[in-house]
Amino acid sequence: QLHLQESGPGLVKPSETLSLTCTVSAGSISSSFFWDWIRQPPGKGLEWIGSTSYSGTTYYNPSLRSRVTISVDTSKNQFSLKLNSVTAADTAVYYCARRVGGSGSDYWGQGTLVTVSS
Amino acid sequence: QSALTQPASVSGSPGQSITISCTGTSSDVGGYNYVSWYQQHPGKAPKLIIHDVSNRPSGVSNRFSGSKSANTASLTISGLQAEDEADYYCNSYTSSDTYVFGTGTKVTVL
């Protein structure tokens, strides 16, 4: 059973960079899937942040594109998210997930809460 | 990109059927058969229950069904059960090679 686990700081200061890593286990990241980051502010809905293929092709939400970088490290079976110049509006539970092309995300991490506060 | 539009809440009694709509545009829902639906219980990660408009992943109850007409996709839950009380989100591929979620619908079992 494929397992995804998010890791990273739970508290980030305003204007700094949020950095998260998703470790994939019981399966290879070097496969014909896409690897997504999705977030959910407390009490609010889901927002797709972006995705990467194992070869490093990336796609980003236009509203976040100027601040987001998603990268993949196949040697570690991990992919990462960097979001710079964060504000309180970036406070959310961040999920990583595997997506089967356009056909939806079938495996998700448990999510990690990142709070932006001084 | 704007979030797809879903009703904020839908309710029904046990055993009834309910339908949740997801309205987009010809650049997302209406343009592609890449609509998926997710169920999310409080404090949990979303769970994929429908992909490619109307297909159920293995293990998902056949009480869940999906369809699409023009720019609106729909999720129907038949034989409503207490365990179906959750938030539901649609998601669609877009012409910009991105994905967009719906605003979310809270389902209450009366």
Short mmCIF file of C-alpha atoms in Angstrom, two decimals:
data_model
loop_
_atom_site.label_atom_id
_atom_site.label_comp_id
_atom_site.label_asym_id
_atom_site.label_seq_id
_atom_site.Cartn_x
_atom_site.Cartn_y
_atom_site.Cartn_z
CA GLN A 1 0.00 0.00 0.00
CA LEU A 2 1.52 3.28 -1.11
CA HIS A 3 2.16 5.72 1.73
CA LEU A 4 2.78 9.46 1.58
CA GLN A 5 4.03 11.50 4.52
CA GLU A 6 4.43 15.28 4.72
CA SER A 7 7.17 16.76 6.87
CA GLY A 8 8.43 20.24 7.67
CA PRO A 9 8.12 23.12 10.11
CA GLY A 10 4.70 23.70 11.62
CA LEU A 11 5.36 27.39 12.19
CA VAL A 12 6.71 29.90 9.68
CA LYS A 13 7.18 33.63 10.13
CA PRO A 14 5.50 36.11 7.80
CA SER A 15 7.56 37.01 4.69
CA GLU A 16 9.65 33.84 5.07
CA THR A 17 9.59 30.65 2.99
CA LEU A 18 7.42 27.66 3.76
CA SER A 19 9.20 24.39 2.93
CA LEU A 20 7.61 20.95 3.02
CA THR A 21 8.71 17.52 1.85
CA CYS A 22 6.56 14.53 0.94
CA THR A 23 8.18 11.13 1.32
CA VAL A 24 6.71 8.30 -0.75
CA SER A 25 7.08 4.77 0.57
CA ALA A 26 5.98 1.30 -0.56
CA GLY A 27 6.17 2.50 -4.15
CA SER A 28 8.39 4.42 -6.55
CA ILE A 29 8.03 8.09 -7.31
CA SER A 30 9.64 7.34 -10.68
CA SER A 31 6.42 6.16 -12.28
CA SER A 32 3.84 7.53 -14.66
CA PHE A 33 1.93 9.49 -12.05
CA PHE A 34 1.84 13.10 -10.98
CA TRP A 35 2.63 14.26 -7.48
CA ASP A 36 0.49 17.06 -6.13
CA TRP A 37 0.42 19.57 -3.32
CA ILE A 38 -3.01 20.66 -2.08
CA ARG A 39 -3.86 22.88 0.88
CA GLN A 40 -6.86 23.61 3.05
CA PRO A 41 -7.09 26.70 5.30
CA PRO A 42 -8.78 25.99 8.64
CA GLY A 43 -12.52 25.61 8.12
CA LYS A 44 -12.26 26.25 4.39
CA GLY A 45 -12.12 24.32 1.12
CA LEU A 46 -9.38 22.57 -0.81
CA GLU A 47 -6.99 24.45 -3.09
CA TRP A 48 -4.76 22.78 -5.67
CA ILE A 49 -1.26 24.27 -5.40
CA GLY A 50 0.57 22.43 -8.13
CA SER A 51 2.21 19.22 -9.24
CA THR A 52 5.32 17.59 -10.59
CA SER A 53 6.09 14.53 -12.64
CA TYR A 54 9.01 12.30 -11.69
CA SER A 55 11.01 13.91 -14.50
CA GLY A 56 10.50 17.35 -12.99
CA THR A 57 7.81 18.76 -15.25
CA THR A 58 5.79 21.13 -13.08
CA TYR A 59 2.39 22.77 -13.17
CA TYR A 60 1.23 25.51 -10.83
CA ASN A 61 -1.97 27.21 -9.75
CA PRO A 62 -1.88 30.58 -11.55
CA SER A 63 -2.79 32.40 -8.35
CA LEU A 64 0.31 31.02 -6.59
CA ARG A 65 2.70 30.59 -9.48
CA SER A 66 4.87 33.59 -8.64
CA ARG A 67 5.60 32.23 -5.14
CA VAL A 68 5.67 28.44 -5.58
CA THR A 69 8.34 25.95 -6.50
CA ILE A 70 7.73 22.20 -6.57
CA SER A 71 10.66 19.86 -7.08
CA VAL A 72 11.32 16.12 -7.08
CA ASP A 73 14.22 14.04 -5.77
CA THR A 74 13.91 10.56 -7.21
CA SER A 75 16.97 9.31 -5.30
CA LYS A 76 15.15 9.95 -2.04
CA ASN A 77 11.66 9.12 -3.35
CA GLN A 78 10.54 12.58 -2.28
CA PHE A 79 9.02 15.70 -3.72
CA SER A 80 8.99 19.13 -2.13
CA LEU A 81 7.09 22.39 -1.91
CA LYS A 82 8.50 25.85 -1.37
CA LEU A 83 6.18 28.82 -0.96
CA ASN A 84 7.89 32.14 -0.44
CA SER A 85 6.78 35.47 1.01
CA VAL A 86 4.14 33.81 3.16
CA THR A 87 1.39 35.65 4.99
CA ALA A 88 -1.28 34.58 7.46
CA ALA A 89 -3.45 33.67 4.46
CA ASP A 90 -1.07 30.78 3.77
CA THR A 91 -1.93 29.14 7.09
CA ALA A 92 -3.41 25.78 6.15
CA VAL A 93 -3.21 22.02 6.29
CA TYR A 94 -0.93 21.03 3.44
CA TYR A 95 -1.46 17.66 1.76
CA CYS A 96 0.65 15.77 -0.72
CA ALA A 97 -1.04 13.30 -3.05
CA ARG A 98 -0.52 11.00 -6.01
CA ARG A 99 -2.56 11.78 -9.10
CA VAL A 100 -3.28 9.36 -11.92
CA GLY A 101 -3.09 11.73 -14.86
CA GLY A 102 -6.36 13.62 -15.01
CA SER A 103 -8.18 10.91 -13.17
CA GLY A 104 -7.98 12.11 -9.61
CA SER A 105 -5.70 11.69 -6.60
CA ASP A 106 -5.94 8.20 -5.19
CA TYR A 107 -3.36 8.34 -2.39
CA TRP A 108 -2.99 11.21 0.08
CA GLY A 109 -0.74 12.02 2.98
CA GLN A 110 -2.34 12.69 6.34
CA GLY A 111 -1.71 16.41 5.99
CA THR A 112 0.40 18.79 8.05
CA LEU A 113 -0.73 22.08 9.57
CA VAL A 114 1.49 25.03 8.80
CA THR A 115 0.80 28.22 10.71
CA VAL A 116 2.18 31.56 9.55
CA SER A 117 2.72 33.77 12.56
CA SER A 118 5.40 35.87 14.15
CA GLN B 1 -8.84 30.36 -11.94
CA SER B 2 -12.12 30.42 -10.07
CA ALA B 3 -13.31 27.61 -7.84
CA LEU B 4 -16.08 25.44 -9.23
CA THR B 5 -19.47 26.24 -7.70
CA GLN B 6 -21.11 23.75 -5.34
CA PRO B 7 -24.03 24.21 -2.95
CA ALA B 8 -22.82 24.94 0.55
CA SER B 9 -24.98 22.25 2.09
CA VAL B 10 -27.27 19.38 1.18
CA SER B 11 -29.24 17.21 3.58
CA GLY B 12 -31.35 14.10 3.44
CA SER B 13 -32.85 11.38 5.58
CA PRO B 14 -31.38 7.89 5.82
CA GLY B 15 -32.27 5.85 2.76
CA GLN B 16 -32.97 8.87 0.57
CA SER B 17 -30.95 9.99 -2.44
CA ILE B 18 -29.24 13.34 -2.72
CA THR B 19 -27.42 15.06 -5.56
CA ILE B 20 -24.59 17.57 -5.33
CA SER B 21 -23.93 19.81 -8.32
CA CYS B 22 -20.57 21.19 -9.44
CA THR B 23 -20.74 24.00 -11.97
CA GLY B 24 -17.80 25.24 -13.97
CA THR B 25 -17.17 26.46 -17.48
CA SER B 26 -16.35 25.11 -20.92
CA SER B 27 -12.69 25.55 -19.96
CA ASP B 28 -12.88 23.02 -17.18
CA VAL B 29 -15.89 20.81 -16.35
CA GLY B 30 -17.52 21.21 -19.73
CA GLY B 31 -14.38 20.71 -21.75
CA TYR B 32 -12.96 17.50 -20.35
CA ASN B 33 -14.05 14.23 -18.78
CA TYR B 34 -11.55 14.72 -15.98
CA VAL B 35 -13.93 15.42 -13.12
CA SER B 36 -13.32 13.73 -9.82
CA TRP B 37 -15.13 13.78 -6.48
CA TYR B 38 -13.72 13.55 -2.96
CA GLN B 39 -15.27 12.77 0.41
CA GLN B 40 -13.68 14.33 3.49
CA HIS B 41 -14.56 13.51 7.06
CA PRO B 42 -13.53 15.99 9.79
CA GLY B 43 -9.82 15.93 10.50
CA LYS B 44 -9.14 13.43 7.73
CA ALA B 45 -7.54 13.59 4.31
CA PRO B 46 -9.90 13.61 1.32
CA LYS B 47 -10.81 10.26 -0.22
CA LEU B 48 -11.32 9.78 -3.96
CA ILE B 49 -14.82 8.40 -4.61
CA ILE B 50 -15.37 9.19 -8.31
CA HIS B 51 -12.88 9.76 -11.13
CA ASP B 52 -13.28 10.54 -14.82
CA VAL B 53 -16.82 11.86 -14.24
CA SER B 54 -18.49 8.56 -13.39
CA ASN B 55 -15.97 5.87 -12.44
CA ARG B 56 -15.69 4.47 -8.94
CA PRO B 57 -12.32 3.35 -7.57
CA SER B 58 -12.15 -0.18 -6.26
CA GLY B 59 -13.70 -0.43 -2.81
CA VAL B 60 -15.99 2.59 -3.10
CA SER B 61 -19.65 1.87 -2.52
CA ASN B 62 -21.89 1.69 -5.59
CA ARG B 63 -24.23 4.07 -3.75
CA PHE B 64 -21.99 6.82 -5.12
CA SER B 65 -22.43 7.75 -8.77
CA GLY B 66 -21.30 10.61 -10.97
CA SER B 67 -22.48 12.24 -14.16
CA LYS B 68 -21.98 15.37 -16.24
CA SER B 69 -24.08 17.56 -18.49
CA ALA B 70 -22.53 20.54 -20.25
CA ASN B 71 -20.64 22.60 -17.66
CA THR B 72 -22.17 20.91 -14.61
CA ALA B 73 -21.06 17.67 -12.98
CA SER B 74 -23.14 15.89 -10.36
CA LEU B 75 -22.56 13.43 -7.55
CA THR B 76 -25.50 11.32 -6.39
CA ILE B 77 -25.52 9.43 -3.13
CA SER B 78 -28.29 6.86 -3.00
CA GLY B 79 -29.49 5.02 0.08
CA LEU B 80 -28.04 7.75 2.28
CA GLN B 81 -26.34 6.44 5.42
CA ALA B 82 -25.09 8.12 8.57
CA GLU B 83 -21.48 7.46 7.53
CA ASP B 84 -22.04 9.57 4.40
CA GLU B 85 -22.16 12.72 6.52
CA ALA B 86 -19.04 14.56 5.39
CA ASP B 87 -17.77 17.32 3.12
CA TYR B 88 -17.67 16.63 -0.61
CA TYR B 89 -15.49 18.34 -3.20
CA CYS B 90 -15.43 18.15 -6.97
CA ASN B 91 -12.26 18.72 -8.97
CA SER B 92 -11.65 19.30 -12.65
CA TYR B 93 -8.79 19.54 -15.09
CA THR B 94 -8.65 22.90 -16.87
CA SER B 95 -7.57 24.18 -20.26
CA SER B 96 -4.57 25.82 -18.57
CA ASP B 97 -3.17 22.39 -17.70
CA THR B 98 -4.07 22.94 -14.06
CA TYR B 99 -6.70 21.64 -11.67
CA VAL B 100 -9.42 23.41 -9.74
CA PHE B 101 -11.53 22.27 -6.79
CA GLY B 102 -15.13 23.06 -6.08
CA THR B 103 -16.21 25.20 -3.15
CA GLY B 104 -17.28 22.15 -1.18
CA THR B 105 -20.62 20.79 0.05
CA LYS B 106 -21.46 19.72 3.57
CA VAL B 107 -23.77 16.72 3.55
CA THR B 108 -25.95 16.26 6.61
CA VAL B 109 -27.87 13.08 7.32
CA LEU B 110 -31.03 14.06 9.19
#
